[in-house]
Amino acid sequence: MTRTPATARKPKIGLVAGGLGAYWPQFPDLLPQLQRSAARVTERMREFDAEVVDVGFISDAQEGAAAAERLRAADCDLIVGFLTTYMTATMLVPIAQRSGAPVLLINLQPTEAMDHAAFDTGQWLAYCGACPLPEMANAFERGGIPFRSVSGHLEDERAWSRIGRWIRAAGVRSVLRHGRHGLMGHLYPGMYDVSTDLTMVTGNLGGHVEVLEFDDLRVRVEKVTDTEVSDKLADTLKTFELADTVVQDDLRWAAKVSVGLDRLVSDYDLDSLAYYHRGLDGETHERLGAGMILGASLLTARGIPAAGEYELRTSLAMLITDRLGAGGSFTELQALNFRDGVVEMGHDGPAHLGISERRPLLRGLGVYHGKRGWGVSVEFDVRHGPVTVVGLGQTRDGRYKLIASQGEVVNGPLLKIGNTTSRVDFRADPGEWTDAWSASGVAHHWALATGHIIPELRSVAELTGLELIEVGEVGDRVAAWCSCAATRHRGGRAS
């Protein structure tokens, strides 16, 4: 089966609602009202692109313990606890302790405010979900459980937007925990920063790295039929403009390799792919590597990011940003434009076609700079407006960290050399920004994603345990600082 974003791995969200059972005999109308609120929360939760495991309504510690076991067995990526009214910490702490998943508490009262003139005690208690929130925070803190919450009312779109941020972050956690990441070929010679210890990928993020060889692609490309090539060419012509430098034989070869790539990804059930092969004198593997740009770009647009130069950590960064709905194109520094105050960045090779400012162009190249081979390459700039650059760095002790900076892609002159290029304004001197970005420990590749997504990345960092380094303006200078919750508690700072 060919994977699409619709069939991509979805996060599993556990849902439990509760209130204090001592109230039910005292106020007979209260529990039915709270259950209606819980049903509305379930309805809204199912609107997210996630699998919801709803274990129902709990009223005491015994029911909380039973719910904890059900949620533990479900292996959730995030558990949402709905505080409908006052409830004791003994009802939710076991769920947080035993599930093995992070917990988000939500306090959503029925409406914006009570009708003070008309309400009695039972009606007030339906608005009392805020009351136990400090109790939960205190108990979680003393139990060594990270605490996070969202407060609002049932139809409060601002609150639901914040809840959605946590759901998307849980989607990232899910694809990292369960994902399968292809690594094909060999390291680009000399790139120390790109070199990745595969054990540390699983150790930091979970998931599985499938080590592939170009022969795994070769045997699939050899079986591609003329009809399949023609179909892929038809799709290509719908997606791209073609420069007059495109050689038809090179385009057909790229289409054939693209069909083979689709089979490779399907056969190994891959969520991402990084690749590189140096090659020699136009031999088969060199031609395969040179012919991958079209197919890798089409895969990336489908939500299966593919990065060249054996850049596994960048393909993972691209996967993170894509699951946040921001795309994510393979990027590096190209030049600094001090006249216009922008940083020009992009890359040769594959790109995320879904975030192009305009219809992407295929340009024929007789030589790939820094690489052997020839063929068609993608040329475009990322959609103009807010963007975030996101890298996945590694410390000397092997820990991974997210590194991000927010800017804006602006209009202006671009090179026409078969590369992706975007002009990014970081509201800082380009040289100072580049120094701060480099000092963060990022490698020389990263994902260029649409939108300002650092709030989402903070949620991802908290759910995955990754440190987050933010690069931006601090007073009158540009610097990198750590916004990871765990590091903030330690008083840590990176600069």
Short mmCIF file of C-alpha atoms in Angstrom, two decimals:
data_model
loop_
_atom_site.label_atom_id
_atom_site.label_comp_id
_atom_site.label_asym_id
_atom_site.label_seq_id
_atom_site.Cartn_x
_atom_site.Cartn_y
_atom_site.Cartn_z
CA MET A 1 0.00 0.00 0.00
CA THR A 2 1.26 3.49 -0.84
CA ARG A 3 1.25 5.58 2.32
CA THR A 4 -0.36 9.03 2.30
CA PRO A 5 -0.86 11.53 5.10
CA ALA A 6 -4.36 10.07 5.53
CA THR A 7 -2.85 6.64 6.26
CA ALA A 8 0.11 7.94 8.27
CA ARG A 9 0.57 6.83 11.85
CA LYS A 10 -1.93 8.66 14.06
CA PRO A 11 -1.43 9.47 17.73
CA LYS A 12 -3.43 7.50 20.25
CA ILE A 13 -5.11 9.83 22.75
CA GLY A 14 -6.52 8.45 26.00
CA LEU A 15 -9.51 10.33 27.42
CA VAL A 16 -10.96 10.16 30.91
CA ALA A 17 -13.47 12.49 32.57
CA GLY A 18 -14.32 12.64 36.23
CA GLY A 19 -15.85 14.30 39.25
CA LEU A 20 -16.32 13.64 42.95
CA GLY A 21 -18.90 10.88 43.48
CA ALA A 22 -19.99 12.30 46.85
CA TYR A 23 -21.89 14.98 44.94
CA TRP A 24 -24.18 12.65 42.97
CA PRO A 25 -26.71 11.76 45.71
CA GLN A 26 -26.63 15.35 46.99
CA PHE A 27 -27.37 16.98 43.62
CA PRO A 28 -29.19 14.50 41.31
CA ASP A 29 -29.06 16.77 38.24
CA LEU A 30 -25.31 17.33 38.44
CA LEU A 31 -23.93 14.05 37.11
CA PRO A 32 -26.13 14.02 33.97
CA GLN A 33 -25.01 17.58 33.20
CA LEU A 34 -21.34 16.68 33.66
CA GLN A 35 -21.74 13.59 31.48
CA ARG A 36 -23.21 15.81 28.75
CA SER A 37 -20.13 18.02 29.01
CA ALA A 38 -17.92 14.92 28.83
CA ALA A 39 -19.77 13.76 25.71
CA ARG A 40 -19.13 17.15 24.09
CA VAL A 41 -15.43 16.91 24.90
CA THR A 42 -15.33 13.43 23.37
CA GLU A 43 -17.05 14.78 20.24
CA ARG A 44 -14.52 17.61 19.89
CA MET A 45 -11.58 15.29 20.56
CA ARG A 46 -12.67 12.99 17.73
CA GLU A 47 -12.40 15.93 15.32
CA PHE A 48 -8.62 15.82 15.65
CA ASP A 49 -6.55 13.56 13.42
CA ALA A 50 -6.06 11.03 16.20
CA GLU A 51 -7.33 7.74 17.57
CA VAL A 52 -9.29 8.47 20.77
CA VAL A 53 -9.48 5.84 23.52
CA ASP A 54 -12.33 7.03 25.75
CA VAL A 55 -12.49 5.14 29.07
CA GLY A 56 -15.52 7.05 30.30
CA PHE A 57 -16.37 8.87 33.53
CA ILE A 58 -14.80 8.14 36.92
CA SER A 59 -16.22 9.09 40.32
CA ASP A 60 -13.75 7.78 42.90
CA ALA A 61 -10.20 6.47 43.39
CA GLN A 62 -11.19 2.85 42.66
CA GLU A 63 -12.64 3.80 39.29
CA GLY A 64 -9.55 5.93 38.66
CA ALA A 65 -7.30 2.92 39.27
CA ALA A 66 -9.35 0.81 36.85
CA ALA A 67 -9.15 3.54 34.23
CA ALA A 68 -5.38 3.70 34.78
CA GLU A 69 -5.05 0.03 33.90
CA ARG A 70 -7.14 0.39 30.74
CA LEU A 71 -5.12 3.38 29.60
CA ARG A 72 -1.83 1.67 30.42
CA ALA A 73 -2.84 -1.28 28.24
CA ALA A 74 -3.85 1.08 25.43
CA ASP A 75 -0.25 2.44 25.14
CA CYS A 76 -1.38 6.03 24.51
CA ASP A 77 0.77 8.87 23.25
CA LEU A 78 -1.10 11.39 25.41
CA ILE A 79 -3.79 11.09 28.07
CA VAL A 80 -6.33 13.88 28.47
CA GLY A 81 -8.05 14.13 31.85
CA PHE A 82 -11.23 16.26 31.86
CA LEU A 83 -11.92 17.90 35.23
CA THR A 84 -15.69 18.40 35.09
CA THR A 85 -15.97 19.55 38.72
CA TYR A 86 -13.98 19.11 41.90
CA MET A 87 -12.27 15.71 42.17
CA THR A 88 -9.45 14.44 44.37
CA ALA A 89 -5.88 13.90 43.26
CA THR A 90 -6.19 10.21 44.21
CA MET A 91 -8.44 9.77 41.17
CA LEU A 92 -5.92 11.01 38.59
CA VAL A 93 -2.44 10.46 40.04
CA PRO A 94 -2.60 6.66 39.42
CA ILE A 95 -3.49 7.34 35.78
CA ALA A 96 -0.50 9.65 35.42
CA GLN A 97 1.82 7.24 37.22
CA ARG A 98 0.84 3.97 35.57
CA SER A 99 0.04 4.88 32.00
CA GLY A 100 3.58 5.60 30.84
CA ALA A 101 2.19 8.48 28.78
CA PRO A 102 2.22 12.23 29.41
CA VAL A 103 -1.01 13.64 30.82
CA LEU A 104 -2.83 16.85 29.86
CA LEU A 105 -5.52 18.07 32.25
CA ILE A 106 -8.33 20.15 30.78
CA ASN A 107 -10.74 22.35 32.74
CA LEU A 108 -13.58 23.38 30.44
CA GLN A 109 -16.62 24.79 32.22
CA PRO A 110 -19.99 24.67 30.39
CA THR A 111 -20.13 28.36 29.35
CA GLU A 112 -18.12 31.56 29.66
CA ALA A 113 -19.62 32.45 33.05
CA MET A 114 -22.23 31.38 35.60
CA ASP A 115 -25.69 32.93 35.89
CA HIS A 116 -25.10 34.15 39.44
CA ALA A 117 -28.67 35.24 40.10
CA ALA A 118 -30.21 31.91 39.10
CA PHE A 119 -27.63 29.24 40.04
CA ASP A 120 -27.89 26.98 43.06
CA THR A 121 -25.06 24.91 44.55
CA GLY A 122 -25.49 21.99 42.15
CA GLN A 123 -25.36 24.26 39.12
CA TRP A 124 -22.26 26.02 40.49
CA LEU A 125 -20.47 22.70 40.91
CA ALA A 126 -20.71 22.11 37.14
CA TYR A 127 -18.41 25.15 36.78
CA CYS A 128 -15.98 24.01 39.45
CA GLY A 129 -13.36 22.21 37.32
CA ALA A 130 -10.81 24.90 38.14
CA CYS A 131 -10.98 24.09 41.85
CA PRO A 132 -8.96 20.83 41.76
CA LEU A 133 -6.40 22.09 39.24
CA PRO A 134 -3.92 23.46 41.82
CA GLU A 135 -4.38 20.25 43.84
CA MET A 136 -3.45 18.17 40.80
CA ALA A 137 -0.45 20.41 40.06
CA ASN A 138 0.79 20.05 43.63
CA ALA A 139 0.32 16.28 43.69
CA PHE A 140 1.96 15.87 40.29
CA GLU A 141 4.93 17.99 41.34
CA ARG A 142 5.43 16.03 44.55
CA GLY A 143 5.07 12.78 42.62
CA GLY A 144 7.65 13.75 40.02
CA ILE A 145 5.03 13.95 37.24
CA PRO A 146 5.27 16.78 34.68
CA PHE A 147 2.16 18.96 34.91
CA ARG A 148 0.38 20.67 32.02
CA SER A 149 -3.16 21.97 31.66
CA VAL A 150 -5.58 23.96 29.50
CA SER A 151 -8.43 25.96 31.06
CA GLY A 152 -11.38 27.52 29.25
CA HIS A 153 -14.99 26.65 28.48
CA LEU A 154 -16.57 23.99 26.27
CA GLU A 155 -16.87 26.16 23.15
CA ASP A 156 -13.76 28.23 23.80
CA GLU A 157 -11.85 28.04 20.50
CA ARG A 158 -8.74 29.52 22.06
CA ALA A 159 -8.67 26.67 24.58
CA TRP A 160 -9.34 24.10 21.86
CA SER A 161 -6.50 25.60 19.81
CA ARG A 162 -4.17 25.00 22.76
CA ILE A 163 -5.51 21.46 23.16
CA GLY A 164 -4.91 20.91 19.45
CA ARG A 165 -1.30 21.97 19.91
CA TRP A 166 -0.84 19.17 22.46
CA ILE A 167 -2.58 16.68 20.16
CA ARG A 168 -0.24 17.56 17.29
CA ALA A 169 2.73 17.26 19.63
CA ALA A 170 1.43 13.83 20.61
CA GLY A 171 1.36 12.99 16.89
CA VAL A 172 5.05 13.83 16.71
CA ARG A 173 5.71 11.70 19.79
CA SER A 174 3.81 8.84 18.16
CA VAL A 175 5.67 8.89 14.85
CA LEU A 176 9.01 9.12 16.65
CA ARG A 177 8.16 6.28 19.05
CA HIS A 178 6.76 3.96 16.38
CA GLY A 179 8.23 5.35 13.15
CA ARG A 180 10.41 3.56 10.64
CA HIS A 181 13.19 5.63 9.13
CA GLY A 182 15.11 4.56 6.07
CA LEU A 183 18.85 5.25 5.75
CA MET A 184 20.18 4.32 2.32
CA GLY A 185 23.71 4.47 0.95
CA HIS A 186 26.63 5.97 2.87
CA LEU A 187 27.80 9.13 4.60
CA TYR A 188 28.81 12.07 2.44
CA PRO A 189 32.60 11.92 2.94
CA GLY A 190 33.90 14.35 5.52
CA MET A 191 30.59 15.58 7.01
CA TYR A 192 31.28 15.02 10.69
CA ASP A 193 28.11 16.88 11.71
CA VAL A 194 25.88 14.61 9.62
CA SER A 195 27.31 11.39 11.07
CA THR A 196 24.62 9.74 13.21
CA ASP A 197 24.85 6.89 15.73
CA LEU A 198 21.79 4.79 14.90
CA THR A 199 21.53 3.48 18.45
CA MET A 200 21.13 7.04 19.69
CA VAL A 201 18.21 7.64 17.33
CA THR A 202 16.27 4.89 19.07
CA GLY A 203 17.71 5.85 22.46
CA ASN A 204 16.57 9.47 22.17
CA LEU A 205 13.41 9.19 20.11
CA GLY A 206 12.32 5.55 19.86
CA GLY A 207 11.36 4.07 16.52
CA HIS A 208 13.47 2.00 14.14
CA VAL A 209 16.14 2.84 11.57
CA GLU A 210 16.02 0.53 8.54
CA VAL A 211 19.48 0.35 6.96
CA LEU A 212 19.07 0.11 3.19
CA GLU A 213 21.40 -0.25 0.24
CA PHE A 214 21.05 1.28 -3.20
CA ASP A 215 20.59 -2.25 -4.50
CA ASP A 216 17.30 -2.31 -2.58
CA LEU A 217 16.23 0.55 -4.81
CA ARG A 218 17.89 -0.82 -7.94
CA VAL A 219 15.96 -4.09 -8.00
CA ARG A 220 12.68 -2.20 -7.65
CA VAL A 221 13.53 0.33 -10.35
CA GLU A 222 14.42 -2.51 -12.73
CA LYS A 223 10.87 -3.88 -12.39
CA VAL A 224 9.14 -0.57 -13.22
CA THR A 225 7.01 -0.79 -16.38
CA ASP A 226 6.67 1.74 -19.19
CA THR A 227 3.05 2.29 -18.21
CA GLU A 228 4.07 3.15 -14.65
CA VAL A 229 6.66 5.59 -15.98
CA SER A 230 4.04 7.24 -18.19
CA ASP A 231 1.65 7.59 -15.26
CA LYS A 232 4.36 9.14 -13.09
CA LEU A 233 5.28 11.54 -15.89
CA ALA A 234 1.65 12.62 -16.14
CA ASP A 235 1.58 13.35 -12.41
CA THR A 236 4.87 15.20 -12.71
CA LEU A 237 3.59 17.48 -15.47
CA LYS A 238 0.58 18.36 -13.31
CA THR A 239 2.86 19.33 -10.43
CA PHE A 240 5.82 21.05 -12.06
CA GLU A 241 6.72 23.57 -14.67
CA LEU A 242 9.52 22.32 -16.90
CA ALA A 243 12.47 24.49 -17.86
CA ASP A 244 13.72 24.21 -21.41
CA THR A 245 16.93 22.66 -20.05
CA VAL A 246 15.12 19.44 -19.08
CA VAL A 247 16.33 16.46 -21.13
CA GLN A 248 13.46 14.05 -21.77
CA ASP A 249 15.57 10.94 -21.17
CA ASP A 250 16.66 12.34 -17.80
CA LEU A 251 13.06 13.14 -16.91
CA ARG A 252 11.90 9.62 -17.80
CA TRP A 253 14.72 8.18 -15.70
CA ALA A 254 13.71 10.36 -12.74
CA ALA A 255 10.10 9.19 -13.15
CA LYS A 256 11.23 5.55 -13.21
CA VAL A 257 13.32 6.02 -10.08
CA SER A 258 10.34 7.74 -8.44
CA VAL A 259 8.14 4.68 -9.01
CA GLY A 260 10.88 2.50 -7.53
CA LEU A 261 11.11 4.80 -4.52
CA ASP A 262 7.37 4.51 -3.95
CA ARG A 263 7.74 0.72 -3.85
CA LEU A 264 10.74 0.91 -1.52
CA VAL A 265 8.87 3.13 0.95
CA SER A 266 5.80 0.88 0.79
CA ASP A 267 7.74 -2.37 1.14
CA TYR A 268 9.64 -1.15 4.21
CA ASP A 269 6.73 0.90 5.60
CA LEU A 270 8.93 3.98 5.95
CA ASP A 271 7.97 7.27 7.58
CA SER A 272 11.12 9.06 6.39
CA LEU A 273 14.21 8.49 4.25
CA ALA A 274 17.75 9.84 4.10
CA TYR A 275 20.14 8.82 1.34
CA TYR A 276 23.45 9.45 -0.44
CA HIS A 277 25.69 7.59 -2.87
CA ARG A 278 28.82 9.07 -4.39
CA GLY A 279 29.12 6.86 -7.48
CA LEU A 280 31.70 6.79 -10.24
CA ASP A 281 31.74 7.21 -14.03
CA GLY A 282 27.98 7.06 -14.48
CA GLU A 283 27.56 3.55 -13.03
CA THR A 284 24.09 2.34 -12.02
CA HIS A 285 24.16 3.43 -8.40
CA GLU A 286 25.40 6.88 -9.35
CA ARG A 287 22.52 7.20 -11.82
CA LEU A 288 20.05 6.07 -9.15
CA GLY A 289 21.33 8.66 -6.68
CA ALA A 290 21.25 11.40 -9.31
CA GLY A 291 17.73 10.42 -10.34
CA MET A 292 16.14 10.60 -6.88
CA ILE A 293 15.35 14.31 -6.64
CA LEU A 294 11.94 14.11 -8.34
CA GLY A 295 10.76 11.05 -6.41
CA ALA A 296 12.14 12.28 -3.08
CA SER A 297 10.34 15.61 -3.53
CA LEU A 298 7.06 13.86 -4.34
CA LEU A 299 7.46 11.64 -1.27
CA THR A 300 8.14 14.65 0.94
CA ALA A 301 5.00 16.34 -0.35
CA ARG A 302 3.06 13.19 0.65
CA GLY A 303 4.27 13.49 4.24
CA ILE A 304 7.20 11.06 3.94
CA PRO A 305 10.19 13.42 4.13
CA ALA A 306 13.26 12.47 2.12
CA ALA A 307 16.62 14.22 2.58
CA GLY A 308 19.85 13.90 0.62
CA GLU A 309 23.44 13.75 1.86
CA TYR A 310 22.62 10.94 4.32
CA GLU A 311 21.00 13.52 6.60
CA LEU A 312 19.03 11.27 8.93
CA ARG A 313 18.60 13.83 11.72
CA THR A 314 17.35 16.41 9.25
CA SER A 315 14.86 13.98 7.73
CA LEU A 316 13.64 13.47 11.32
CA ALA A 317 13.40 17.25 11.83
CA MET A 318 11.42 17.45 8.59
CA LEU A 319 9.14 14.68 9.87
CA ILE A 320 8.54 16.62 13.10
CA THR A 321 7.61 19.83 11.30
CA ASP A 322 5.46 18.01 8.76
CA ARG A 323 3.46 16.30 11.51
CA LEU A 324 2.89 19.75 13.01
CA GLY A 325 1.26 20.74 9.72
CA ALA A 326 4.10 23.08 8.75
CA GLY A 327 5.77 21.13 5.95
CA GLY A 328 9.54 21.24 6.19
CA SER A 329 12.01 21.48 3.30
CA PHE A 330 15.66 20.32 3.28
CA THR A 331 17.72 23.47 3.85
CA GLU A 332 21.18 24.92 4.55
CA LEU A 333 22.80 28.35 4.44
CA GLN A 334 23.56 29.65 0.95
CA ALA A 335 24.52 33.31 1.34
CA LEU A 336 23.99 36.40 3.51
CA ASN A 337 22.43 39.48 1.97
CA PHE A 338 23.46 42.44 4.10
CA ARG A 339 21.97 44.93 1.65
CA ASP A 340 18.44 43.54 2.10
CA GLY A 341 18.92 42.20 5.63
CA VAL A 342 18.04 38.61 4.78
CA VAL A 343 19.58 35.16 5.06
CA GLU A 344 19.41 33.18 1.82
CA MET A 345 18.93 29.47 2.45
CA GLY A 346 17.86 26.37 0.58
CA HIS A 347 19.46 23.29 -0.96
CA ASP A 348 19.99 21.34 -4.12
CA GLY A 349 18.00 18.13 -4.43
CA PRO A 350 14.63 17.25 -2.89
CA ALA A 351 12.18 19.83 -1.53
CA HIS A 352 8.77 19.94 0.13
CA LEU A 353 6.51 20.75 -2.84
CA GLY A 354 3.52 21.37 -0.58
CA ILE A 355 4.97 24.60 0.80
CA SER A 356 6.17 26.23 -2.43
CA GLU A 357 5.29 29.88 -3.04
CA ARG A 358 4.41 29.05 -6.64
CA ARG A 359 4.31 26.08 -8.96
CA PRO A 360 7.72 24.39 -8.55
CA LEU A 361 10.11 24.19 -11.48
CA LEU A 362 12.10 21.21 -12.73
CA ARG A 363 15.41 22.36 -14.21
CA GLY A 364 17.79 20.14 -16.13
CA LEU A 365 21.38 20.19 -14.89
CA GLY A 366 24.40 18.77 -16.67
CA VAL A 367 26.30 18.70 -13.39
CA TYR A 368 25.29 18.59 -9.72
CA HIS A 369 27.59 20.80 -7.65
CA GLY A 370 29.52 18.80 -5.07
CA LYS A 371 27.96 15.56 -6.31
CA ARG A 372 28.49 13.26 -9.24
CA GLY A 373 25.82 12.72 -11.84
CA TRP A 374 23.30 14.82 -13.76
CA GLY A 375 19.56 15.06 -14.34
CA VAL A 376 16.55 17.10 -13.21
CA SER A 377 16.46 19.19 -10.05
CA VAL A 378 13.79 21.16 -8.18
CA GLU A 379 13.77 24.98 -8.08
CA PHE A 380 11.39 26.98 -5.87
CA ASP A 381 11.13 29.22 -2.81
CA VAL A 382 9.11 28.48 0.30
CA ARG A 383 5.73 30.17 0.67
CA HIS A 384 6.19 33.81 1.63
CA GLY A 385 5.26 34.75 5.18
CA PRO A 386 6.11 33.43 8.66
CA VAL A 387 8.53 30.48 8.79
CA THR A 388 10.49 28.52 11.38
CA VAL A 389 13.82 26.81 10.84
CA VAL A 390 14.12 23.60 12.87
CA GLY A 391 17.19 21.41 13.34
CA LEU A 392 17.84 18.29 15.39
CA GLY A 393 21.18 18.72 17.11
CA GLN A 394 23.24 16.39 19.26
CA THR A 395 25.30 17.16 22.38
CA ARG A 396 28.66 15.59 23.11
CA ASP A 397 27.02 13.10 25.50
CA GLY A 398 24.68 11.89 22.74
CA ARG A 399 21.49 13.70 23.77
CA TYR A 400 19.35 15.15 21.00
CA LYS A 401 17.97 18.68 21.10
CA LEU A 402 15.58 20.68 18.95
CA ILE A 403 16.93 24.00 17.69
CA ALA A 404 14.58 26.59 16.19
CA SER A 405 14.34 30.18 15.06
CA GLN A 406 11.40 32.14 13.65
CA GLY A 407 11.55 34.49 10.68
CA GLU A 408 9.71 35.50 7.53
CA VAL A 409 10.28 34.54 3.89
CA VAL A 410 10.21 37.72 1.83
CA ASN A 411 10.15 38.52 -1.86
CA GLY A 412 13.29 39.34 -3.83
CA PRO A 413 15.77 38.09 -6.44
CA LEU A 414 16.63 34.37 -6.46
CA LEU A 415 19.24 32.29 -8.24
CA LYS A 416 18.03 30.14 -11.14
CA ILE A 417 20.36 27.18 -10.75
CA GLY A 418 18.03 24.27 -9.99
CA ASN A 419 18.13 24.76 -6.20
CA THR A 420 15.53 25.71 -3.64
CA THR A 421 16.27 29.20 -2.31
CA SER A 422 14.35 31.34 0.18
CA ARG A 423 15.12 34.81 1.51
CA VAL A 424 14.49 34.75 5.26
CA ASP A 425 14.25 37.88 7.39
CA PHE A 426 15.00 37.09 11.05
CA ARG A 427 14.61 40.75 12.13
CA ALA A 428 18.30 40.79 12.98
CA ASP A 429 21.61 41.46 11.32
CA PRO A 430 22.18 38.44 9.01
CA GLY A 431 25.71 37.97 10.31
CA GLU A 432 24.73 38.12 13.96
CA TRP A 433 21.84 35.71 13.38
CA THR A 434 24.14 33.28 11.54
CA ASP A 435 26.66 33.36 14.39
CA ALA A 436 23.97 32.69 17.00
CA TRP A 437 22.37 29.94 14.89
CA SER A 438 25.72 28.22 14.39
CA ALA A 439 26.61 28.54 18.09
CA SER A 440 23.41 26.66 19.03
CA GLY A 441 25.00 23.36 18.00
CA VAL A 442 22.79 22.83 14.96
CA ALA A 443 24.27 20.84 12.09
CA HIS A 444 24.59 22.46 8.68
CA HIS A 445 21.22 21.14 7.44
CA TRP A 446 17.74 21.70 8.87
CA ALA A 447 14.04 21.90 7.99
CA LEU A 448 12.52 25.16 6.73
CA ALA A 449 8.86 25.05 7.80
CA THR A 450 5.93 27.39 7.30
CA GLY A 451 4.38 29.34 10.18
CA HIS A 452 5.73 30.37 13.56
CA ILE A 453 5.66 27.01 15.33
CA ILE A 454 7.90 27.48 18.37
CA PRO A 455 4.86 27.17 20.70
CA GLU A 456 4.14 23.78 19.10
CA LEU A 457 7.81 22.82 19.39
CA ARG A 458 7.73 23.63 23.10
CA SER A 459 4.91 21.11 23.47
CA VAL A 460 6.86 18.57 21.41
CA ALA A 461 9.93 19.11 23.59
CA GLU A 462 7.92 18.54 26.74
CA LEU A 463 6.21 15.36 25.49
CA THR A 464 9.42 13.85 24.07
CA GLY A 465 11.89 14.98 26.71
CA LEU A 466 14.00 16.82 24.16
CA GLU A 467 15.71 20.09 24.98
CA LEU A 468 14.57 23.06 22.87
CA ILE A 469 17.06 25.78 21.96
CA GLU A 470 15.48 28.98 20.62
CA VAL A 471 17.56 31.41 18.57
CA GLY A 472 16.28 34.97 18.41
CA GLU A 473 16.55 38.48 19.71
CA VAL A 474 17.42 38.93 23.38
CA GLY A 475 17.51 42.61 24.23
CA ASP A 476 19.82 44.26 21.72
CA ARG A 477 21.51 41.07 20.53
CA VAL A 478 20.78 37.75 18.88
CA ALA A 479 21.38 34.68 21.04
CA ALA A 480 20.40 31.06 21.64
CA TRP A 481 18.65 30.11 24.84
CA CYS A 482 17.06 26.98 26.20
CA SER A 483 13.29 26.96 26.69
CA CYS A 484 13.01 23.31 27.73
CA ALA A 485 10.87 23.06 30.88
CA ALA A 486 13.28 20.65 32.57
CA THR A 487 16.23 22.92 31.90
CA ARG A 488 14.31 25.99 33.10
CA HIS A 489 13.76 24.20 36.40
CA ARG A 490 17.53 23.65 36.61
CA GLY A 491 18.19 27.28 35.72
CA GLY A 492 20.00 26.21 32.57
CA ARG A 493 20.81 28.50 29.68
CA ALA A 494 22.61 28.09 26.38
CA SER A 495 24.24 30.96 24.57
#
